[in-house]
Amino acid sequence: MGNCRPYLSNTMSDPKTERIEEPKNEPLDEKPVAPSSEENPDSASKEEPARRDFLQKAGSIVLGGAMVAAPAAVGLRVVSCPLFGGKVNGVLARLTTLDSIVAGGPPQAFKVMADKTDAWTTYKNLPLGLVYAQRDKEGALTVFSASCPHAGCAVEYRNTQGGEQYYCPCHESKFNLDGSLSPDNTQAPRGLDTLEVDEEKLATGEVWVRFRKFKAGVPEKKAIS
Amino acid sequence: MKVLLDWIDNRTGVRRLTKEVLFENVPGGARWRYVWGSTLTFAIMVQFITGIILWMFYSPSANSAWESVYHIQEKVPGGDWLRGIHHWTSQFMIVLLVLHLVQVVVDGAYKAPREFNFWFGLALLGITMGLGLTGYLLPWDQKGYWATEVATNIMGNTPLIGDQVKQLVIGGNEAGHYTLTRFFALHAGVLPGLLIALIGLHIYLFRKHGITPAPRKTAASTRHFWWVAFLIMAFAQAILLVNWSALPGGSKPMVGIVTGVITGLCLLRIICLQIRRPNLEEDDNFKPRRGDVYFWPDQVFRDAIACAAVMGGILFFVWQFGTDLSAPADPSENFSAARPDWYFMALFALLKEFDLITGAFVIPGVVATIVFLMPFFGRWKIGHWFNLVFLTLVLGFFVHYTMVAFTHDWESEEHQVAVAGAHKDAERIKALASSPDGIPPEGAITLLRNDPLTQGPRLFAKNCASCHAYDGHNGLGNLRKDGQSASDLHGFASRKWVRGILNAKTFQHADYLGATKLIEDSEMLEFLTDDLKDLDDDQKEELELVIVALSAEAKLKSQFEIDERDAELIADGRDILGDDLAFGCTDCHKFHEEGKKGPDLTGYGSRQWQIDFIKNPGHKRFYGKRNDRMAIFGPKYDAEGKLERPAQLSDEEIGLIVDWLRGEWYESAVGGEK
């Protein structure tokens, strides 16, 4: 009868539990003797058991490993897709007209507005970042990315008693008005990053810049987008 | 190395643990029938790996879920395979679970002292189905949305607590953002957590009690096995023969050959066994029982092979069938192709035969209770047989109702049309989403809602097809129900169309104005019949120029190239059209600066002309008082200019119809729609 069946595991597992109590530094591949008290005509006596054993072990490891590796490999390929994306060379965006920036005046902050595709969504005219545009007394135009070259916080323009400067509120990097490192700067490894101004558009009185990001924390200016 | 291992082992006992895992005793030797549990564990591992990575790409919100799934499926390299493996492994898991259950019941492994393990197994089956149900919604496509709508509405009918359960599950009264966030938390958090916990308990108890020793294989038991296999196959063949006509044509030879070969092999085996029967039974008396082995490596090897077979099957399905993604969910777009996943199809069919409470609660409840109680029936030998028969019946009915549901769908022309329509929408939205404009922040559904190719025919069928035809059908390719009482608008304002309306014979045809009151004492018809009767060659040429010029007013996309080529002819034709000494068109028509009265031929068939016409065909610029039955689709004003009733169709809707009639819709550079 079904309910009278003995608790097989108790009797069967005795030899195994004994073996486990043995010294702990026993090598793993030394398999305990099969607990079978009866003959084992199928596996033990017919063929070389060692060879068969090895084949089974090798087969299990290779096959089982491959089966888990297959989905993992697909997954790894998919997850690592950002590594294979190329650089896009920034995005060209219109800031304003040249006339609206006063020569010799203080820098003006602009939001960079452009179309952007973020994974699956395509945005029209989205604010992408902040830049400062300024003209010196001769009227030459410079556009700085507001992203601090130290760790990427947004720098601010300040006009205090000490004079005009760019100042980062995060780690107190300081830059001169021409973007170079201020003498009392302690953190930033390089001056503010200038952005490329489109010369053709500038000739028509329009200010367009190529907005892009640069690697933070290193002395050389290296574009990363 | 050894020192390091010792160091680790001293602190963690990892060797002992490994040994415990690997050197489980397998009484009676390794067997193929023990592989199901391992394949399931493997499948769950695959689901965890692929699921966590899908998680990194998925966005659970009503206007980004479909978009993110579309992105991983179509844009991320390898993403279709990842999603495919996750999808098809879930399908395989249901099959493997059923096989595992059958093996456990047949081997009597559910009996004392393994009751709890059996119940944990049942709970795992339930959790897996829950994972399937929640996962089906996550892409937020039409298929998932409507299937979930049905499932949660059924949930809402649970006696006593239905409304509350439904509100909790979908996070409110209507499906939306909160439904997705909840389903996602269930699918990726709660249910997998429960699954892991229960699997842990399941395996712990399994190890505690050991493997149920398989009954000794004797000649008689072998014979019985093959007889049962043969009978099942014969039964399956009988069912197939009865339903033969319902099978889809392409699969007939394959299905027939496969079942035939399997049945034949079973029969062959029985014959062999019967011939050698006396020998074999004599053997039984001498043959010793097969010895015990350890789980590693004997059983592990078989498990690994079985897992490889499962993975092979999964990859084959991914490769052959891919993974479906229908159009984004749209509660306003009825989706007649709505069906649950295949393993719920039997329940789906039950709901057609029984009322909601019986079909969705009483019958599944009774079945689940009996299966739950199986360990108690199993105390007696007759109880074990009852369990076997009951399980066979349940599976038999499951197969039967699944077949019924699918057969019904295969036979139903309406369903096939719905499926084809759903497929078309799915393809169209993928084409639109990969257009240079991409997917707007409001979600991909707006692309489909603003697409003339998708919406034009639907609006036409709903609003225009009771009088008009489009290439002989109602716009959607279906036969029109009412008699055609107005023109066929296919290719309206094209050269062919203009040629047709400027011909006395075709003018009176139902495809033009023949079925309307406009031909009654029509001056136009008079002109066509009398004045154009005897034209010399020069005049015929002039008429052709008029046709080309008038058609060019429409600026149709399909005629862009020939209009550009014939620019000079068009200019000539225009002069003739405006010259009241030639055909005298401007005697009765307005054409640019010439003529005063309507119908206005300026910009004839152009987008604005068609929109204005549909908004008010009775305007004096068009048919005026002669307008037949055509409705004023725009807002209607009374004599004093006061609004009498608002527009029947919005400007956007009229625009969609017109753009569709004019063939103005986005086409992808490669391939594309007709």
GROMACS .gro file of N, CA and C in nm, chain B residues 274-396:
model
  369
  499GLN      N    1   0.545  -0.857  -2.798
  499GLN     CA    2   0.454  -0.971  -2.792
  499GLN      C    3   0.524  -1.097  -2.843
  500ILE      N    4   0.604  -1.083  -2.950
  500ILE     CA    5   0.673  -1.199  -3.006
  500ILE      C    6   0.770  -1.258  -2.906
  501ARG      N    7   0.846  -1.167  -2.837
  501ARG     CA    8   0.950  -1.214  -2.745
  501ARG      C    9   0.897  -1.230  -2.604
  502ARG      N   10   0.766  -1.228  -2.590
  502ARG     CA   11   0.707  -1.223  -2.456
  502ARG      C   12   0.754  -1.334  -2.362
  503PRO      N   13   0.747  -1.463  -2.403
  503PRO     CA   14   0.787  -1.568  -2.307
  503PRO      C   15   0.931  -1.551  -2.263
  504ASN      N   16   1.022  -1.521  -2.358
  504ASN     CA   17   1.163  -1.502  -2.324
  504ASN      C   18   1.181  -1.393  -2.221
  505LEU      N   19   1.116  -1.280  -2.249
  505LEU     CA   20   1.135  -1.163  -2.164
  505LEU      C   21   1.086  -1.191  -2.022
  506GLU      N   22   0.970  -1.258  -2.014
  506GLU     CA   23   0.916  -1.281  -1.879
  506GLU      C   24   1.001  -1.379  -1.801
  507GLU      N   25   1.066  -1.470  -1.875
  507GLU     CA   26   1.158  -1.561  -1.809
  507GLU      C   27   1.278  -1.482  -1.756
  508ASP      N   28   1.324  -1.389  -1.842
  508ASP     CA   29   1.437  -1.303  -1.804
  508ASP      C   30   1.413  -1.232  -1.672
  509ASP      N   31   1.289  -1.183  -1.657
  509ASP     CA   32   1.255  -1.104  -1.539
  509ASP      C   33   1.297  -1.174  -1.410
  510ASN      N   34   1.282  -1.304  -1.410
  510ASN     CA   35   1.309  -1.378  -1.287
  510ASN      C   36   1.457  -1.378  -1.251
  511PHE      N   37   1.542  -1.360  -1.353
  511PHE     CA   38   1.687  -1.365  -1.326
  511PHE      C   39   1.750  -1.227  -1.312
  512LYS      N   40   1.686  -1.131  -1.380
  512LYS     CA   41   1.748  -0.998  -1.388
  512LYS      C   42   1.752  -0.932  -1.251
  513PRO      N   43   1.872  -0.890  -1.206
  513PRO     CA   44   1.876  -0.821  -1.079
  513PRO      C   45   1.825  -0.678  -1.093
  514ARG      N   46   1.787  -0.619  -0.981
  514ARG     CA   47   1.739  -0.482  -0.981
  514ARG      C   48   1.855  -0.391  -1.019
  515ARG      N   49   1.824  -0.283  -1.091
  515ARG     CA   50   1.932  -0.190  -1.129
  515ARG      C   51   1.987  -0.121  -1.006
  516GLY      N   52   2.116  -0.105  -1.004
  516GLY     CA   53   2.181  -0.049  -0.887
  516GLY      C   54   2.155   0.100  -0.872
  517ASP      N   55   2.179   0.151  -0.752
  517ASP     CA   56   2.164   0.294  -0.727
  517ASP      C   57   2.287   0.367  -0.782
  518VAL      N   58   2.268   0.492  -0.815
  518VAL     CA   59   2.381   0.575  -0.855
  518VAL      C   60   2.367   0.709  -0.784
  519TYR      N   61   2.472   0.790  -0.799
  519TYR     CA   62   2.463   0.925  -0.747
  519TYR      C   63   2.406   1.017  -0.854
  520PHE      N   64   2.354   1.127  -0.803
  520PHE     CA   65   2.298   1.228  -0.893
  520PHE      C   66   2.405   1.276  -0.992
  521TRP      N   67   2.525   1.298  -0.941
  521TRP     CA   68   2.639   1.338  -1.025
  521TRP      C   69   2.726   1.217  -1.050
  522PRO      N   70   2.766   1.186  -1.171
  522PRO     CA   71   2.728   1.258  -1.292
  522PRO      C   72   2.617   1.190  -1.371
  523ASP      N   73   2.574   1.071  -1.327
  523ASP     CA   74   2.482   0.994  -1.413
  523ASP      C   75   2.356   1.070  -1.448
  524GLN      N   76   2.285   1.116  -1.340
  524GLN     CA   77   2.158   1.184  -1.368
  524GLN      C   78   2.183   1.323  -1.425
  525VAL      N   79   2.288   1.388  -1.376
  525VAL     CA   80   2.317   1.523  -1.425
  525VAL      C   81   2.338   1.522  -1.576
  526PHE      N   82   2.405   1.418  -1.624
  526PHE     CA   83   2.432   1.409  -1.767
  526PHE      C   84   2.302   1.406  -1.845
  527ARG      N   85   2.209   1.321  -1.799
  527ARG     CA   86   2.079   1.316  -1.868
  527ARG      C   87   2.006   1.449  -1.858
  528ASP      N   88   2.014   1.509  -1.739
  528ASP     CA   89   1.950   1.640  -1.720
  528ASP      C   90   2.007   1.742  -1.818
  529ALA      N   91   2.141   1.738  -1.833
  529ALA     CA   92   2.205   1.836  -1.921
  529ALA      C   93   2.157   1.816  -2.065
  530ILE      N   94   2.146   1.689  -2.105
  530ILE     CA   95   2.100   1.662  -2.242
  530ILE      C   96   1.956   1.712  -2.259
  531ALA      N   97   1.873   1.684  -2.157
  531ALA     CA   98   1.734   1.728  -2.165
  531ALA      C   99   1.725   1.881  -2.172
  532CYS      N  100   1.809   1.949  -2.091
  532CYS     CA  101   1.808   2.095  -2.094
  532CYS      C  102   1.851   2.145  -2.231
  533ALA      N  103   1.950   2.077  -2.288
  533ALA     CA  104   1.995   2.117  -2.422
  533ALA      C  105   1.881   2.102  -2.522
  534ALA      N  106   1.805   1.992  -2.508
  534ALA     CA  107   1.692   1.971  -2.600
  534ALA      C  108   1.590   2.083  -2.584
  535VAL      N  109   1.563   2.119  -2.457
  535VAL     CA  110   1.466   2.227  -2.431
  535VAL      C  111   1.515   2.358  -2.494
  536MET      N  112   1.641   2.388  -2.469
  536MET     CA  113   1.697   2.513  -2.523
  536MET      C  114   1.692   2.510  -2.676
  537GLY      N  115   1.724   2.394  -2.732
  537GLY     CA  116   1.718   2.381  -2.879
  537GLY      C  117   1.578   2.412  -2.929
  538GLY      N  118   1.479   2.355  -2.859
  538GLY     CA  119   1.340   2.380  -2.898
  538GLY      C  120   1.307   2.527  -2.890
  539ILE      N  121   1.350   2.590  -2.780
  539ILE     CA  122   1.320   2.732  -2.762
  539ILE      C  123   1.382   2.815  -2.874
  540LEU      N  124   1.509   2.788  -2.902
  540LEU     CA  125   1.578   2.866  -3.005
  540LEU      C  126   1.513   2.843  -3.141
  541PHE      N  127   1.470   2.719  -3.165
  541PHE     CA  128   1.402   2.691  -3.291
  541PHE      C  129   1.276   2.776  -3.305
  542PHE      N  130   1.200   2.782  -3.198
  542PHE     CA  131   1.076   2.861  -3.204
  542PHE      C  132   1.106   3.010  -3.223
  543VAL      N  133   1.209   3.058  -3.152
  543VAL     CA  134   1.243   3.201  -3.166
  543VAL      C  135   1.282   3.229  -3.311
  544TRP      N  136   1.360   3.137  -3.367
  544TRP     CA  137   1.411   3.155  -3.503
  544TRP      C  138   1.297   3.148  -3.604
  545GLN      N  139   1.207   3.051  -3.584
  545GLN     CA  140   1.102   3.028  -3.681
  545GLN      C  141   0.986   3.128  -3.669
  546PHE      N  142   0.946   3.156  -3.546
  546PHE     CA  143   0.822   3.232  -3.528
  546PHE      C  144   0.844   3.371  -3.471
  547GLY      N  145   0.964   3.398  -3.418
  547GLY     CA  146   0.988   3.530  -3.361
  547GLY      C  147   0.893   3.556  -3.245
  548THR      N  148   0.880   3.681  -3.210
  548THR     CA  149   0.791   3.716  -3.099
  548THR      C  150   0.699   3.828  -3.145
  549ASP      N  151   0.573   3.808  -3.116
  549ASP     CA  152   0.470   3.900  -3.161
  549ASP      C  153   0.475   4.032  -3.085
  550LEU      N  154   0.451   4.139  -3.156
  550LEU     CA  155   0.425   4.267  -3.089
  550LEU      C  156   0.317   4.335  -3.172
  551SER      N  157   0.194   4.337  -3.121
  551SER     CA  158   0.088   4.398  -3.200
  551SER      C  159   0.091   4.549  -3.177
  552ALA      N  160  -0.006   4.618  -3.237
  552ALA     CA  161  -0.009   4.765  -3.229
  552ALA      C  162  -0.024   4.808  -3.083
  553PRO      N  163   0.015   4.932  -3.050
  553PRO     CA  164   0.002   4.978  -2.911
  553PRO      C  165  -0.143   4.973  -2.864
  554ALA      N  166  -0.159   4.951  -2.733
  554ALA     CA  167  -0.293   4.939  -2.676
  554ALA      C  168  -0.375   5.065  -2.705
  555ASP      N  169  -0.499   5.044  -2.746
  555ASP     CA  170  -0.588   5.155  -2.774
  555ASP      C  171  -0.729   5.117  -2.733
  556PRO      N  172  -0.776   5.169  -2.619
  556PRO     CA  173  -0.908   5.131  -2.570
  556PRO      C  174  -1.019   5.173  -2.666
  557SER      N  175  -0.992   5.267  -2.758
  557SER     CA  176  -1.097   5.315  -2.847
  557SER      C  177  -1.102   5.235  -2.976
  558GLU      N  178  -1.007   5.145  -2.994
  558GLU     CA  179  -1.000   5.070  -3.119
  558GLU      C  180  -1.037   4.926  -3.089
  559ASN      N  181  -1.159   4.884  -3.128
  559ASN     CA  182  -1.196   4.748  -3.089
  559ASN      C  183  -1.107   4.648  -3.158
  560PHE      N  184  -1.066   4.551  -3.081
  560PHE     CA  185  -0.966   4.456  -3.127
  560PHE      C  186  -1.029   4.319  -3.124
  561SER      N  187  -1.088   4.280  -3.238
  561SER     CA  188  -1.163   4.153  -3.237
  561SER      C  189  -1.071   4.033  -3.239
  562ALA      N  190  -0.941   4.057  -3.256
  562ALA     CA  191  -0.849   3.943  -3.255
  562ALA      C  192  -0.803   3.909  -3.113
  563ALA      N  193  -0.868   3.968  -3.010
  563ALA     CA  194  -0.823   3.949  -2.872
  563ALA      C  195  -0.832   3.803  -2.830
  564ARG      N  196  -0.720   3.747  -2.794
  564ARG     CA  197  -0.715   3.610  -2.743
  564ARG      C  198  -0.609   3.604  -2.634
  565PRO      N  199  -0.630   3.517  -2.531
  565PRO     CA  200  -0.526   3.500  -2.431
  565PRO      C  201  -0.415   3.410  -2.485
  566ASP      N  202  -0.312   3.389  -2.404
  566ASP     CA  203  -0.207   3.297  -2.443
  566ASP      C  204  -0.267   3.157  -2.459
  567TRP      N  205  -0.199   3.071  -2.535
  567TRP     CA  206  -0.262   2.944  -2.574
  567TRP      C  207  -0.306   2.859  -2.457
  568TYR      N  208  -0.231   2.866  -2.344
  568TYR     CA  209  -0.268   2.776  -2.235
  568TYR      C  210  -0.390   2.824  -2.158
  569PHE      N  211  -0.436   2.945  -2.189
  569PHE     CA  212  -0.562   2.990  -2.130
  569PHE      C  213  -0.678   2.971  -2.228
  570MET      N  214  -0.647   2.921  -2.349
  570MET     CA  215  -0.751   2.909  -2.451
  570MET      C  216  -0.860   2.811  -2.410
  571ALA      N  217  -0.823   2.706  -2.335
  571ALA     CA  218  -0.923   2.610  -2.291
  571ALA      C  219  -1.024   2.679  -2.198
  572LEU      N  220  -0.972   2.761  -2.106
  572LEU     CA  221  -1.060   2.837  -2.017
  572LEU      C  222  -1.146   2.934  -2.099
  573PHE      N  223  -1.082   2.993  -2.199
  573PHE     CA  224  -1.151   3.086  -2.289
  573PHE      C  225  -1.271   3.016  -2.355
  574ALA      N  226  -1.248   2.891  -2.399
  574ALA     CA  227  -1.356   2.816  -2.463
  574ALA      C  228  -1.464   2.778  -2.362
  575LEU      N  229  -1.421   2.748  -2.239
  575LEU     CA  230  -1.519   2.715  -2.134
  575LEU      C  231  -1.617   2.830  -2.115
  576LEU      N  232  -1.565   2.952  -2.125
  576LEU     CA  233  -1.649   3.069  -2.103
  576LEU      C  234  -1.756   3.084  -2.211
  577LYS      N  235  -1.733   3.021  -2.325
  577LYS     CA  236  -1.836   3.028  -2.429
  577LYS      C  237  -1.946   2.927  -2.402
  578GLU      N  238  -1.909   2.819  -2.331
  578GLU     CA  239  -2.006   2.713  -2.312
  578GLU      C  240  -2.083   2.725  -2.181
  579PHE      N  241  -2.016   2.784  -2.081
  579PHE     CA  242  -2.080   2.797  -1.950
  579PHE      C  243  -2.091   2.944  -1.914
  580ASP      N  244  -2.173   2.972  -1.812
  580ASP     CA  245  -2.179   3.111  -1.769
  580ASP      C  246  -2.052   3.145  -1.694
  581LEU      N  247  -2.031   3.274  -1.671
  581LEU     CA  248  -1.903   3.324  -1.620
  581LEU      C  249  -1.863   3.255  -1.490
  582ILE      N  250  -1.957   3.246  -1.396
  582ILE     CA  251  -1.923   3.191  -1.264
  582ILE      C  252  -1.882   3.044  -1.277
  583THR      N  253  -1.963   2.968  -1.353
  583THR     CA  254  -1.933   2.826  -1.368
  583THR      C  255  -1.801   2.806  -1.442
  584GLY      N  256  -1.787   2.875  -1.554
  584GLY     CA  257  -1.671   2.852  -1.640
  584GLY      C  258  -1.541   2.901  -1.580
  585ALA      N  259  -1.549   3.014  -1.508
  585ALA     CA  260  -1.424   3.074  -1.462
  585ALA      C  261  -1.392   3.039  -1.318
  586PHE      N  262  -1.494   2.999  -1.241
  586PHE     CA  263  -1.466   2.974  -1.099
  586PHE      C  264  -1.499   2.831  -1.057
  587VAL      N  265  -1.625   2.785  -1.086
  587VAL     CA  266  -1.667   2.655  -1.033
  587VAL      C  267  -1.584   2.542  -1.093
  588ILE      N  268  -1.579   2.534  -1.226
  588ILE     CA  269  -1.510   2.421  -1.288
  588ILE      C  270  -1.360   2.422  -1.255
  589PRO      N  271  -1.288   2.534  -1.282
  589PRO     CA  272  -1.146   2.532  -1.245
  589PRO      C  273  -1.126   2.509  -1.095
  590GLY      N  274  -1.218   2.563  -1.014
  590GLY     CA  275  -1.205   2.545  -0.869
  590GLY      C  276  -1.216   2.399  -0.828
  591VAL      N  277  -1.317   2.330  -0.885
  591VAL     CA  278  -1.336   2.189  -0.851
  591VAL      C  279  -1.215   2.108  -0.896
  592VAL      N  280  -1.168   2.132  -1.018
  592VAL     CA  281  -1.052   2.059  -1.068
  592VAL      C  282  -0.932   2.082  -0.978
  593ALA      N  283  -0.908   2.211  -0.943
  593ALA     CA  284  -0.792   2.242  -0.859
  593ALA      C  285  -0.805   2.174  -0.724
  594THR      N  286  -0.927   2.172  -0.667
  594THR     CA  287  -0.945   2.108  -0.536
  594THR      C  288  -0.915   1.959  -0.544
  595ILE      N  289  -0.965   1.894  -0.647
  595ILE     CA  290  -0.941   1.749  -0.657
  595ILE      C  291  -0.792   1.721  -0.673
  596VAL      N  292  -0.726   1.800  -0.758
  596VAL     CA  293  -0.582   1.780  -0.776
  596VAL      C  294  -0.510   1.803  -0.643
  597PHE      N  295  -0.556   1.905  -0.570
  597PHE     CA  296  -0.496   1.935  -0.440
  597PHE      C  297  -0.510   1.817  -0.345
  598LEU      N  298  -0.624   1.749  -0.352
  598LEU     CA  299  -0.652   1.640  -0.259
  598LEU      C  300  -0.591   1.507  -0.303
  599MET      N  301  -0.528   1.504  -0.420
  599MET     CA  302  -0.475   1.379  -0.474
  599MET      C  303  -0.392   1.297  -0.374
  600PRO      N  304  -0.304   1.362  -0.294
  600PRO     CA  305  -0.223   1.282  -0.200
  600PRO      C  306  -0.309   1.201  -0.103
  601PHE      N  307  -0.429   1.252  -0.071
  601PHE     CA  308  -0.513   1.178   0.023
  601PHE      C  309  -0.580   1.060  -0.047
  602PHE      N  310  -0.625   1.083  -0.171
  602PHE     CA  311  -0.682   0.970  -0.246
  602PHE      C  312  -0.575   0.863  -0.267
  603GLY      N  313  -0.452   0.908  -0.281
  603GLY     CA  314  -0.343   0.817  -0.315
  603GLY      C  315  -0.309   0.719  -0.205
  604ARG      N  316  -0.373   0.733  -0.088
  604ARG     CA  317  -0.348   0.636   0.019
  604ARG      C  318  -0.392   0.497  -0.021
  605TRP      N  319  -0.496   0.492  -0.107
  605TRP     CA  320  -0.544   0.361  -0.148
  605TRP      C  321  -0.505   0.339  -0.292
  606LYS      N  322  -0.489   0.208  -0.324
  606LYS     CA  323  -0.448   0.177  -0.459
  606LYS      C  324  -0.551   0.227  -0.558
  607ILE      N  325  -0.679   0.209  -0.525
  607ILE     CA  326  -0.785   0.253  -0.616
  607ILE      C  327  -0.783   0.405  -0.630
  608GLY      N  328  -0.744   0.471  -0.519
  608GLY     CA  329  -0.733   0.617  -0.523
  608GLY      C  330  -0.627   0.661  -0.621
  609HIS      N  331  -0.515   0.589  -0.622
  609HIS     CA  332  -0.408   0.621  -0.716
  609HIS      C  333  -0.459   0.609  -0.859
  610TRP      N  334  -0.535   0.501  -0.882
  610TRP     CA  335  -0.592   0.484  -1.016
  610TRP      C  336  -0.692   0.595  -1.049
  611PHE      N  337  -0.769   0.632  -0.949
  611PHE     CA  338  -0.862   0.743  -0.970
  611PHE      C  339  -0.785   0.869  -1.010
  612ASN      N  340  -0.674   0.896  -0.938
  612ASN     CA  341  -0.594   1.014  -0.969
  612ASN      C  342  -0.545   1.010  -1.113
  613LEU      N  343  -0.496   0.890  -1.152
  613LEU     CA  344  -0.444   0.876  -1.288
  613LEU      C  345  -0.552   0.905  -1.391
  614VAL      N  346  -0.668   0.844  -1.369
  614VAL     CA  347  -0.778   0.862  -1.463
  614VAL      C  348  -0.823   1.008  -1.465
  615PHE      N  349  -0.831   1.066  -1.343
  615PHE     CA  350  -0.877   1.204  -1.335
  615PHE      C  351  -0.783   1.298  -1.409
  616LEU      N  352  -0.654   1.278  -1.386
  616LEU     CA  353  -0.555   1.364  -1.451
  616LEU      C  354  -0.563   1.349  -1.603
  617THR      N  355  -0.579   1.222  -1.647
  617THR     CA  356  -0.592   1.198  -1.791
  617THR      C  357  -0.713   1.271  -1.846
  618LEU      N  358  -0.825   1.264  -1.771
  618LEU     CA  359  -0.947   1.330  -1.817
  618LEU      C  360  -0.927   1.482  -1.823
  619VAL      N  361  -0.865   1.536  -1.717
  619VAL     CA  362  -0.845   1.681  -1.715
  619VAL      C  363  -0.760   1.723  -1.834
  620LEU      N  364  -0.650   1.650  -1.855
  620LEU     CA  365  -0.564   1.685  -1.967
  620LEU      C  366  -0.637   1.665  -2.099
  621GLY      N  367  -0.718   1.558  -2.105
  621GLY     CA  368  -0.796   1.531  -2.226
  621GLY      C  369  -0.890   1.647  -2.255
   0.00000   0.00000   0.00000
